[in-house]
Coordinates of C-alpha atoms in Angstrom, one line a residue:
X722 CA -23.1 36.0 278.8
X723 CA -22.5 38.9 280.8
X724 CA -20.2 42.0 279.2
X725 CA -17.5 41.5 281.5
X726 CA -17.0 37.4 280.6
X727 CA -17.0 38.8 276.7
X728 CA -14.3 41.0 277.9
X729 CA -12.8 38.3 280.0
X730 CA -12.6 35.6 276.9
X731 CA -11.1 38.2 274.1
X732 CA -7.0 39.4 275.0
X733 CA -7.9 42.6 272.3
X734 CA -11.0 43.6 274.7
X735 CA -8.8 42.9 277.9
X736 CA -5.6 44.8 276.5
X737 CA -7.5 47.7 276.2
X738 CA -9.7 47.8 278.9
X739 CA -5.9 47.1 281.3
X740 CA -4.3 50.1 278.9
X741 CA -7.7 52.1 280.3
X742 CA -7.7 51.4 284.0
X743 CA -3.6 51.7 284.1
X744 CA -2.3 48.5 284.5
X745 CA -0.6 47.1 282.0
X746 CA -0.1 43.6 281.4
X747 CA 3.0 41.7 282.4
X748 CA 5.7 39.2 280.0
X749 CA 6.1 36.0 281.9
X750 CA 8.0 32.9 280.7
X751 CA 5.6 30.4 281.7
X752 CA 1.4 30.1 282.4
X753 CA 2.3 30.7 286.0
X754 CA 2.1 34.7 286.8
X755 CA 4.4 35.0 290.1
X756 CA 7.3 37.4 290.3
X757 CA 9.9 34.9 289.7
X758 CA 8.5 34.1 286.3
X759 CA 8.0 37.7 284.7
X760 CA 10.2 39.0 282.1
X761 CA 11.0 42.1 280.7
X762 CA 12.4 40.4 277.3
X763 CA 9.2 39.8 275.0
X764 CA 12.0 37.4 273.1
X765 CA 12.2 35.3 276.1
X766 CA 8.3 35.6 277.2
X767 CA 5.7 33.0 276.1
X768 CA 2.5 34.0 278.1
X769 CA 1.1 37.8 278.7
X770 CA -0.5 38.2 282.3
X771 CA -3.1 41.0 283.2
X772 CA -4.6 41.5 286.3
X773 CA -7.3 43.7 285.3
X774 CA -10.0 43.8 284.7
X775 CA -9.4 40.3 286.6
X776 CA -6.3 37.7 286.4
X777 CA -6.1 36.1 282.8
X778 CA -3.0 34.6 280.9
X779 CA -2.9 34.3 277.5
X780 CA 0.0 32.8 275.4
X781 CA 1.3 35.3 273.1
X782 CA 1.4 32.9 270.5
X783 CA -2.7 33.2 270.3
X784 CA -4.4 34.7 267.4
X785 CA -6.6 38.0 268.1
X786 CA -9.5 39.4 266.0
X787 CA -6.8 41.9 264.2
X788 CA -6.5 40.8 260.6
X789 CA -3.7 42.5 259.0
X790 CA -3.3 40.6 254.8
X791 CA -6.1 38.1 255.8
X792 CA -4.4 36.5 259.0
X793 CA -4.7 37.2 262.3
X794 CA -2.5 38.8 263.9
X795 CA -1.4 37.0 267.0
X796 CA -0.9 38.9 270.6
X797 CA 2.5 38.9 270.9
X798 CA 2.9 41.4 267.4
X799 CA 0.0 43.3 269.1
X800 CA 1.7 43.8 272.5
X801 CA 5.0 44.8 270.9
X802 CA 3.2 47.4 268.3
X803 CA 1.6 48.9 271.6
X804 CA 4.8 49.1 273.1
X805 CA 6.5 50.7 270.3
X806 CA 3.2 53.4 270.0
X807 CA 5.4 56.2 270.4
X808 CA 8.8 55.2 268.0
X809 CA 9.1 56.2 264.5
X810 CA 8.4 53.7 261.7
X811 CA 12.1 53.1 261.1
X812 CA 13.2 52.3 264.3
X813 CA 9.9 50.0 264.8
X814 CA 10.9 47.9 261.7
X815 CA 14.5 47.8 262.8
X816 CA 13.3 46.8 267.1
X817 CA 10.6 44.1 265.3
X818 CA 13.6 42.8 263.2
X819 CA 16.0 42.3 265.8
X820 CA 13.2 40.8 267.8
X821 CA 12.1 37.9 265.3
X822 CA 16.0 37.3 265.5
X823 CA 16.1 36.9 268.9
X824 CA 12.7 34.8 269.0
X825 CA 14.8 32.0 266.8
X826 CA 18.0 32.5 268.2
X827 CA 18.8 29.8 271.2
X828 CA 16.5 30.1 274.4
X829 CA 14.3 32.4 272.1
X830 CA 10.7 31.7 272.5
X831 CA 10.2 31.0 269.2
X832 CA 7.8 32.4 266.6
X833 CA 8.0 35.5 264.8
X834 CA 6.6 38.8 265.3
X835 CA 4.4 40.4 262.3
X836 CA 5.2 43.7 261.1
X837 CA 2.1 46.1 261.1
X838 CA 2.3 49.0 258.1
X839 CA 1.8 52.2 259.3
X840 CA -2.1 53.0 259.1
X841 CA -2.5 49.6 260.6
X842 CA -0.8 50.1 263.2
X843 CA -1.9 53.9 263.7
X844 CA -5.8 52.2 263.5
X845 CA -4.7 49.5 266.1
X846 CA -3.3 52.0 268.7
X847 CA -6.1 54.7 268.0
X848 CA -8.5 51.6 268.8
X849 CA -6.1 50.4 271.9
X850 CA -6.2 54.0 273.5
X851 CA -9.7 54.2 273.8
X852 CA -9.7 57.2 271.0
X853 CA -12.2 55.1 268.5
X854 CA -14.9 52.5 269.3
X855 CA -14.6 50.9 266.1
X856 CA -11.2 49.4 264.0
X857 CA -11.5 48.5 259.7
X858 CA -9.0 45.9 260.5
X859 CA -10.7 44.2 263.7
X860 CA -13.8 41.8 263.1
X861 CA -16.7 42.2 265.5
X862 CA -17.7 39.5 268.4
X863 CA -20.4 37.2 267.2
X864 CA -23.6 38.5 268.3
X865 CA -25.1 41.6 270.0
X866 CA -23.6 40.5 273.4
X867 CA -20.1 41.2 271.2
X868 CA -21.0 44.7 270.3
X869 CA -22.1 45.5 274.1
X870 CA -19.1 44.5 275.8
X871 CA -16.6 45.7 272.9
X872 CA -18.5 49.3 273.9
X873 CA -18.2 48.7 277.5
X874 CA -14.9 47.6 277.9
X875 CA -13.5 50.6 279.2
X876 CA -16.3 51.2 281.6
X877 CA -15.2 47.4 282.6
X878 CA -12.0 48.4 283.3
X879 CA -13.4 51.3 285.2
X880 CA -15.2 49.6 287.7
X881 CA -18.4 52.0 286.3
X882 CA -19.6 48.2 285.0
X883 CA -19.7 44.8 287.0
X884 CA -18.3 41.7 286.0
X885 CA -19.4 37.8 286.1
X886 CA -21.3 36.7 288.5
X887 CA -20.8 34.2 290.7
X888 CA -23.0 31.1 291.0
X889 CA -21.5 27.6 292.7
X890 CA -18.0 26.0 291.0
X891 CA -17.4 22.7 290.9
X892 CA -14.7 23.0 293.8
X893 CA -17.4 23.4 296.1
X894 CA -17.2 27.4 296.8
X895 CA -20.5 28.8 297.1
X896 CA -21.2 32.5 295.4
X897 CA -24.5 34.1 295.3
X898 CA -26.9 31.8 296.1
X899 CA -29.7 31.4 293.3
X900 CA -33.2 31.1 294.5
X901 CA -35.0 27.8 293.1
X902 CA -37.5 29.5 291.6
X903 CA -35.9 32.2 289.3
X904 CA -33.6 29.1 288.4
X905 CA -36.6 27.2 287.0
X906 CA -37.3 30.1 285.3
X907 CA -33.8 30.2 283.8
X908 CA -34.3 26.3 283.0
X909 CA -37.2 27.0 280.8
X910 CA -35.6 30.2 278.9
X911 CA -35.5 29.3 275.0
X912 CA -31.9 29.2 274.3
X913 CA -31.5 32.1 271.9
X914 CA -29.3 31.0 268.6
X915 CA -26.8 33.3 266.7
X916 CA -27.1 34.2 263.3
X917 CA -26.0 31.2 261.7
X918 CA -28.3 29.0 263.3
X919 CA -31.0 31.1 263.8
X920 CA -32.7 30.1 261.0
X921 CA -32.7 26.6 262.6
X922 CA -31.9 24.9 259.3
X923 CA -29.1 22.4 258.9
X924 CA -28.1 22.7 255.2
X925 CA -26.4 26.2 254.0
X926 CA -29.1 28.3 251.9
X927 CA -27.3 29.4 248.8
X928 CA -28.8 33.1 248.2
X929 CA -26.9 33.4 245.2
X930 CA -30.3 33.9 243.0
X931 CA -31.5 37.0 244.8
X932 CA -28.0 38.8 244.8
X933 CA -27.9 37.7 240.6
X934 CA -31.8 39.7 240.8
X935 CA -31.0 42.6 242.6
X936 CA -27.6 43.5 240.5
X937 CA -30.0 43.1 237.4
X938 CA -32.2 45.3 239.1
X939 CA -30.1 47.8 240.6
X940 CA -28.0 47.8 237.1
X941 CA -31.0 49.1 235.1
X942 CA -32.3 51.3 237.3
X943 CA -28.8 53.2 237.3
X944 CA -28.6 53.1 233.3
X945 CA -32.2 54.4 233.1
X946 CA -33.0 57.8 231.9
X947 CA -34.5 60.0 234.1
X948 CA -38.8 60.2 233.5
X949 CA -41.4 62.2 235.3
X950 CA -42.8 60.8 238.5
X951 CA -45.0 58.2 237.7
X952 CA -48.5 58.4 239.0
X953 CA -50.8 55.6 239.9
X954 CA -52.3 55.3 236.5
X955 CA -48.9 55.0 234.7
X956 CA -46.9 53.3 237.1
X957 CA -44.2 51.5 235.8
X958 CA -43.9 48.0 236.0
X959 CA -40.6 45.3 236.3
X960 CA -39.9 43.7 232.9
X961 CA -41.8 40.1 233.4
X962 CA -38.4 38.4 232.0
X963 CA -36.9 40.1 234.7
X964 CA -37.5 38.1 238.4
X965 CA -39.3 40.8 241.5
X966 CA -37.0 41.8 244.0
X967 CA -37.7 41.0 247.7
X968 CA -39.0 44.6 249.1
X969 CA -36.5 43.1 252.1
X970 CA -33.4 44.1 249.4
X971 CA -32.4 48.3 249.9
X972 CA -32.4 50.0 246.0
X973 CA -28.8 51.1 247.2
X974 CA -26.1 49.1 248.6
X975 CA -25.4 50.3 252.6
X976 CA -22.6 52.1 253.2
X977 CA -20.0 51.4 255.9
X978 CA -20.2 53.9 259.0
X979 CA -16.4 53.9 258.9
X980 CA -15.1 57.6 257.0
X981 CA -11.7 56.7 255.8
X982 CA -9.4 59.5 257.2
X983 CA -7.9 61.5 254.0
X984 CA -4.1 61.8 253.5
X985 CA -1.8 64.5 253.1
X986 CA 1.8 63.8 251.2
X987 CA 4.1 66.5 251.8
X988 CA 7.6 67.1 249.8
X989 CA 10.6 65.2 251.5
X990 CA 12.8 67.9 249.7
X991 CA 15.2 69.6 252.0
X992 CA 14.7 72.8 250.5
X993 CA 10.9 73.0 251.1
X994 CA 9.4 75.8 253.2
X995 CA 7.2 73.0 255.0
X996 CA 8.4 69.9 256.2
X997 CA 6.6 67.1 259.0
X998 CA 8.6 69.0 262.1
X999 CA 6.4 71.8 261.3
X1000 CA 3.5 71.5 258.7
X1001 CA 1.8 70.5 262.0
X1002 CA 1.6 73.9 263.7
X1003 CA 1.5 75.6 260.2
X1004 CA -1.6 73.8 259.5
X1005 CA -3.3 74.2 263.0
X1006 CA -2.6 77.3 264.3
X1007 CA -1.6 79.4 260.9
X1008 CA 1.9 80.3 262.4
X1009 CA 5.3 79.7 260.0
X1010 CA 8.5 78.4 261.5
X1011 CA 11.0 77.6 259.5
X1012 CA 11.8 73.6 259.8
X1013 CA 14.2 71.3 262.2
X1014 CA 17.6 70.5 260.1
X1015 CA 16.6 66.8 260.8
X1016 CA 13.4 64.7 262.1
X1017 CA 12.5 61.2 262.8
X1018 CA 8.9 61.3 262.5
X1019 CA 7.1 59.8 259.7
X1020 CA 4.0 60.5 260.6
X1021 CA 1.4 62.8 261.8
X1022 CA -2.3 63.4 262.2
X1023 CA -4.7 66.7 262.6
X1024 CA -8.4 67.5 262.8
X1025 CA -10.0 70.5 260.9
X1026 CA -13.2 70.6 260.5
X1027 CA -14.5 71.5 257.3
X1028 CA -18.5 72.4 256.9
X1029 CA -19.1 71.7 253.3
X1030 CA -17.3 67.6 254.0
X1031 CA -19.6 67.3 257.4
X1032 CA -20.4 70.4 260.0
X1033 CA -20.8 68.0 262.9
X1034 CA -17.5 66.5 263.5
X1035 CA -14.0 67.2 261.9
X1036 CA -12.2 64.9 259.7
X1037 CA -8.9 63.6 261.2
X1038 CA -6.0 64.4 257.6
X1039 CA -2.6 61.9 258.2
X1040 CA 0.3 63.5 256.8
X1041 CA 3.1 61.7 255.5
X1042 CA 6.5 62.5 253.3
X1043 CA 6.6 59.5 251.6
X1044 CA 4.1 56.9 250.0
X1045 CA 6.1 53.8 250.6
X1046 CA 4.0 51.9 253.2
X1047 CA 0.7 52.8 251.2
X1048 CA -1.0 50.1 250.0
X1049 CA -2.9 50.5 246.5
X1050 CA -6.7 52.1 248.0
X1051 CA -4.3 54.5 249.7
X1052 CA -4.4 56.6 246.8
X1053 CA -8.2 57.1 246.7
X1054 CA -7.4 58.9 249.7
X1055 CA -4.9 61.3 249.2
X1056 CA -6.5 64.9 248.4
X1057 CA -3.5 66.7 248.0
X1058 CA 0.2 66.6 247.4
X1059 CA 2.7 69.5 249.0
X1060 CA 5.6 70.4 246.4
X1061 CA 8.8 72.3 245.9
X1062 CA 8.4 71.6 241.5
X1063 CA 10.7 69.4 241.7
X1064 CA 9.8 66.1 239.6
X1065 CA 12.2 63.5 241.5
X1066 CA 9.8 63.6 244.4
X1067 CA 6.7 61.8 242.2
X1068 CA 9.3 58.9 241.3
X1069 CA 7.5 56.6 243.5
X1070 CA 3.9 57.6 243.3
X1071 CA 1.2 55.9 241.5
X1072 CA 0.8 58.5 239.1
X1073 CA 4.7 59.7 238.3
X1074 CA 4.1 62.4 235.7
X1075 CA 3.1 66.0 237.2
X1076 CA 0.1 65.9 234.2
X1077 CA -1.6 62.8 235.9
X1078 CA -0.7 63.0 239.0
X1079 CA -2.2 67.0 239.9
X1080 CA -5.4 66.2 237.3
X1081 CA -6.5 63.2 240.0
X1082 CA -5.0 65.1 243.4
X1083 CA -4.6 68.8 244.7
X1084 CA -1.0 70.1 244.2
X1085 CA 0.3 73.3 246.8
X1086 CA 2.6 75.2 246.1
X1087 CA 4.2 77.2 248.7
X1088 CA 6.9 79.9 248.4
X1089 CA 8.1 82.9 249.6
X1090 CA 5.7 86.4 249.0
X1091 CA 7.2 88.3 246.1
X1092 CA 9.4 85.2 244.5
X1093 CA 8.3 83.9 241.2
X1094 CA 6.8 80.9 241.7
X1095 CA 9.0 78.2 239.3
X1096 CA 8.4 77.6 235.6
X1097 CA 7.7 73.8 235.9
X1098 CA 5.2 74.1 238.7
X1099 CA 3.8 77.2 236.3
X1100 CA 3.6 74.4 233.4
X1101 CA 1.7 72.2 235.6
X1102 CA -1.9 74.1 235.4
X1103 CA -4.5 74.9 237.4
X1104 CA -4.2 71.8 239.3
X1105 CA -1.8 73.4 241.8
X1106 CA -2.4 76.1 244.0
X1107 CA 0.7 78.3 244.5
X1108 CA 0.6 80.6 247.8
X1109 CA 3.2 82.6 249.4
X1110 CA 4.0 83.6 252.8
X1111 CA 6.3 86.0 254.5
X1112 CA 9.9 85.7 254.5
X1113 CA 11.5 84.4 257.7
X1114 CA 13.8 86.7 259.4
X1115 CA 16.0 85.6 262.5
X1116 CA 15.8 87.2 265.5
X1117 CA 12.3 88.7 265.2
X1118 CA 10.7 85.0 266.4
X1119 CA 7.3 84.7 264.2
X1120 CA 6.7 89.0 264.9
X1121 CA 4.4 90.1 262.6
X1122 CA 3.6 87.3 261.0
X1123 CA -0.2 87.7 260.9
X1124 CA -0.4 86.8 257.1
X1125 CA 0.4 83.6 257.9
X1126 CA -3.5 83.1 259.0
X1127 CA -4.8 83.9 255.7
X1128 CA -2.4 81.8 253.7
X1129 CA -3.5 78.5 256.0
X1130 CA -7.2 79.5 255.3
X1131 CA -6.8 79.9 251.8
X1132 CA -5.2 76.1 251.5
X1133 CA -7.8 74.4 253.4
X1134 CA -10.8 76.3 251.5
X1135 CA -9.0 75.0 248.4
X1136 CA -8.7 71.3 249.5
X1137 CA -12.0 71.1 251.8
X1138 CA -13.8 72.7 247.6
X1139 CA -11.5 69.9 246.2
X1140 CA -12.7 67.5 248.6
X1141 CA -16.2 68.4 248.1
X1142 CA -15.9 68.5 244.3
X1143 CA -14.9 64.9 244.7
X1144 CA -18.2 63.7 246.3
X1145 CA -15.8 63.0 249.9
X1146 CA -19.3 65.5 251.4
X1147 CA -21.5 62.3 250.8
X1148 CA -19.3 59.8 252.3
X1149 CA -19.2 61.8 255.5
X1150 CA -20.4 58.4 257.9

């Protein structure tokens, strides 16, 4: 199968490759896509039409390779995530809400839309935009044909790639004509098999045995004190009670080429110095502003680059106020917590109490330069940094605020030696 007919056959692959070439599918109320039929009411809409990279309709009932809790997620919650890309998590719950009420209501559709959390939804429209090649939460096409057209789907949409090729349909329309000889050739191709049946057997193979011998294996090699290097006259020899690993099993289980992306939770506190409408700037280009009186965003992503965690590429850092939406590995990921010292703010985190919570995560502290820096965040240890910049004054718009600089700096070195500390420099995939 050619890339373009894997593209073609999967709605993910062709949603992205019509977000790439700029033409965006269209709602219609039935399988047929003329004008008459297209809607701009997903409640109403049953089928999704695209015209490129070619004319496909899909129901948006259909289930797509997204697995969000174990169960796909069908296209119709994909297309209305897309859509709402650029809301705030709020007013996405609220629009997907109203939606499933309208989907059950009278000359509703039907069905139900599923509500994506937040990093799923941020992984789905990373992977929708063309930003990453690869999604945690999407499972790969069977096959290496898969692989290649899930790569080449933008250059599909391009036009940089061709699509199917034509050969004779059964309606009697002629396309390229096949020359007799490279068609024998084709007749007498071995058909290739996939991985389950390329083993050509018809029973399942339980390898339950060999996994059972190399946990055994691995298990005492990782328990065993360290000995000098072995030569060839006092090589050291498996147990006999214990059965010989196939030299096809790696002495270390592979890791996935996915890096998770670490989080950042800041203080939700009005009366913090940084809040999300401008930790991004603070943190990026090492200028202080003082924050909005209100914002609706939720959440926000940057990329530093730290040498020590991996000098080739930087690691993208989501920053959020509030850990409601994290599931329970969430945590493993968050390297450090922005704080004003005031308790309330840790009532909903895994670890409540200040003592556990800054002895497993980074705590910052930042004030004003020449303030005393607060007696609870003083009783809290070395676990939080405290920093101080510059007070603001009106009127002299960020002037002389080249401190500022130094202050960023200083935070990052502290959680990119954190991060380090905390083996994140050997995960670096």
């Amino acid at each position: 199968m050619a890339e373009g007919s894997a593209i073609l056959l999967d709605p993910l692959l062709i949603l992205r490759s019509s977000i790439a070439s700029n033409t965006p599918p269209v709602p219609t109320v039935s399988p047929d896509a003329s004008a008459a039929n297209a809607t701009d009411n997903l409640a109403l809409a049953t089928h999704l039409h695209f015209s490129s990279p070619s004319h496909q309709t899909y129901e948006l009932s259909a289930p797509t390779r997204f697995i969000s809790s174990s169960t796909p997620v069908d296209l119709r919650s994909i297309y209305f995530a897309w859509q709402k890309k650029d809301v705030a998590i709020p007013d996405y719950i609220a629009s997907a809400q109203q939606l499933n009420e309208e989907l059950t209501a009278p000359g509703g559709a039907g069905g139900k839309v599923q509500n994506l959390v937040f990093v799923e939804r941020l992984d789905l429209i990373t992977w929708l935009e063309g930003a990453s090649d690869e999604s945690e939460y999407i499972t790969p096409l069977e096959g290496d044909e898969g692989r290649a057209a899930a790569a080449g789907a933008a250059m599909v949409a391009s036009g940089a790639v061709g699509g199917v090729a034509t050969v004779t349909s059964a309606g009697g329309r002629t396309g390229k004509t096949i020359d007799p000889r490279l068609q024998e050739i084709y007749n007498g191709e071995r058909r290739m098999g996939d991985r389950n049946t390329v083993l050509r057997g018809i029973k399942p193979t339980d390898f339950s045995h060999v996994r059972k011998s190399a946990e055994a294996y691995l298990g005492r090699t990782r328990t065993r004190p360290s000995a000098p290097t072995a030569t060839a006259s006092t090589s050291i020899r498996p147990v006999s009670s214990t059965p010989s690993i196939p030299p096809s099993i790696p002495s270390h289980p592979k890791k996935s080429s996915r890096r998770p992306d670490p989080i950042i939770l800041l203080s939700p506190s009005a009366s913090s110095l940084l809040r999300m409408s401008n930790i991004k700037p603070f943190l990026e280009s090492g200028s202080y502003t003082p924050p909005a009186p209100t914002s609706t965003t939720t959440i926000l992503h940057i990329s530093r680059l730290l040498p020590s965690i991996d000098a080739s590429r930087p690691l993208r850092f989501i920053l959020v106020d509030s850990p409601d939406q994290f599931k329970p590995d969430y945590w493993e990921r968050v390297v450090a917590v922005f704080t004003t010292g005031q308790t309330w703010q840790f009532k909903s985190y895994k670890w409540s109490n200040p003592g556990d919570l800054f002895g497993r995560v980074l705590g910052v502290y930042l004030g004003w330069r020449g303030e005393e820096v607060p007696e609870s965040v003083r009783g809290w240890g070395r676990g939080v940094v405290n920093v101080g910049v510059d007070k603001w004054i009106e009127g002299r718009k960020g002037e002389g605020r080249w401190r500022d600089r130094e202050v960023v700096e200083s935070i990052w070195g502290q959680i990119e030696g954190w991060m380090k500390g905390r083996g994140w420099g050997a995960n670096a995939g």
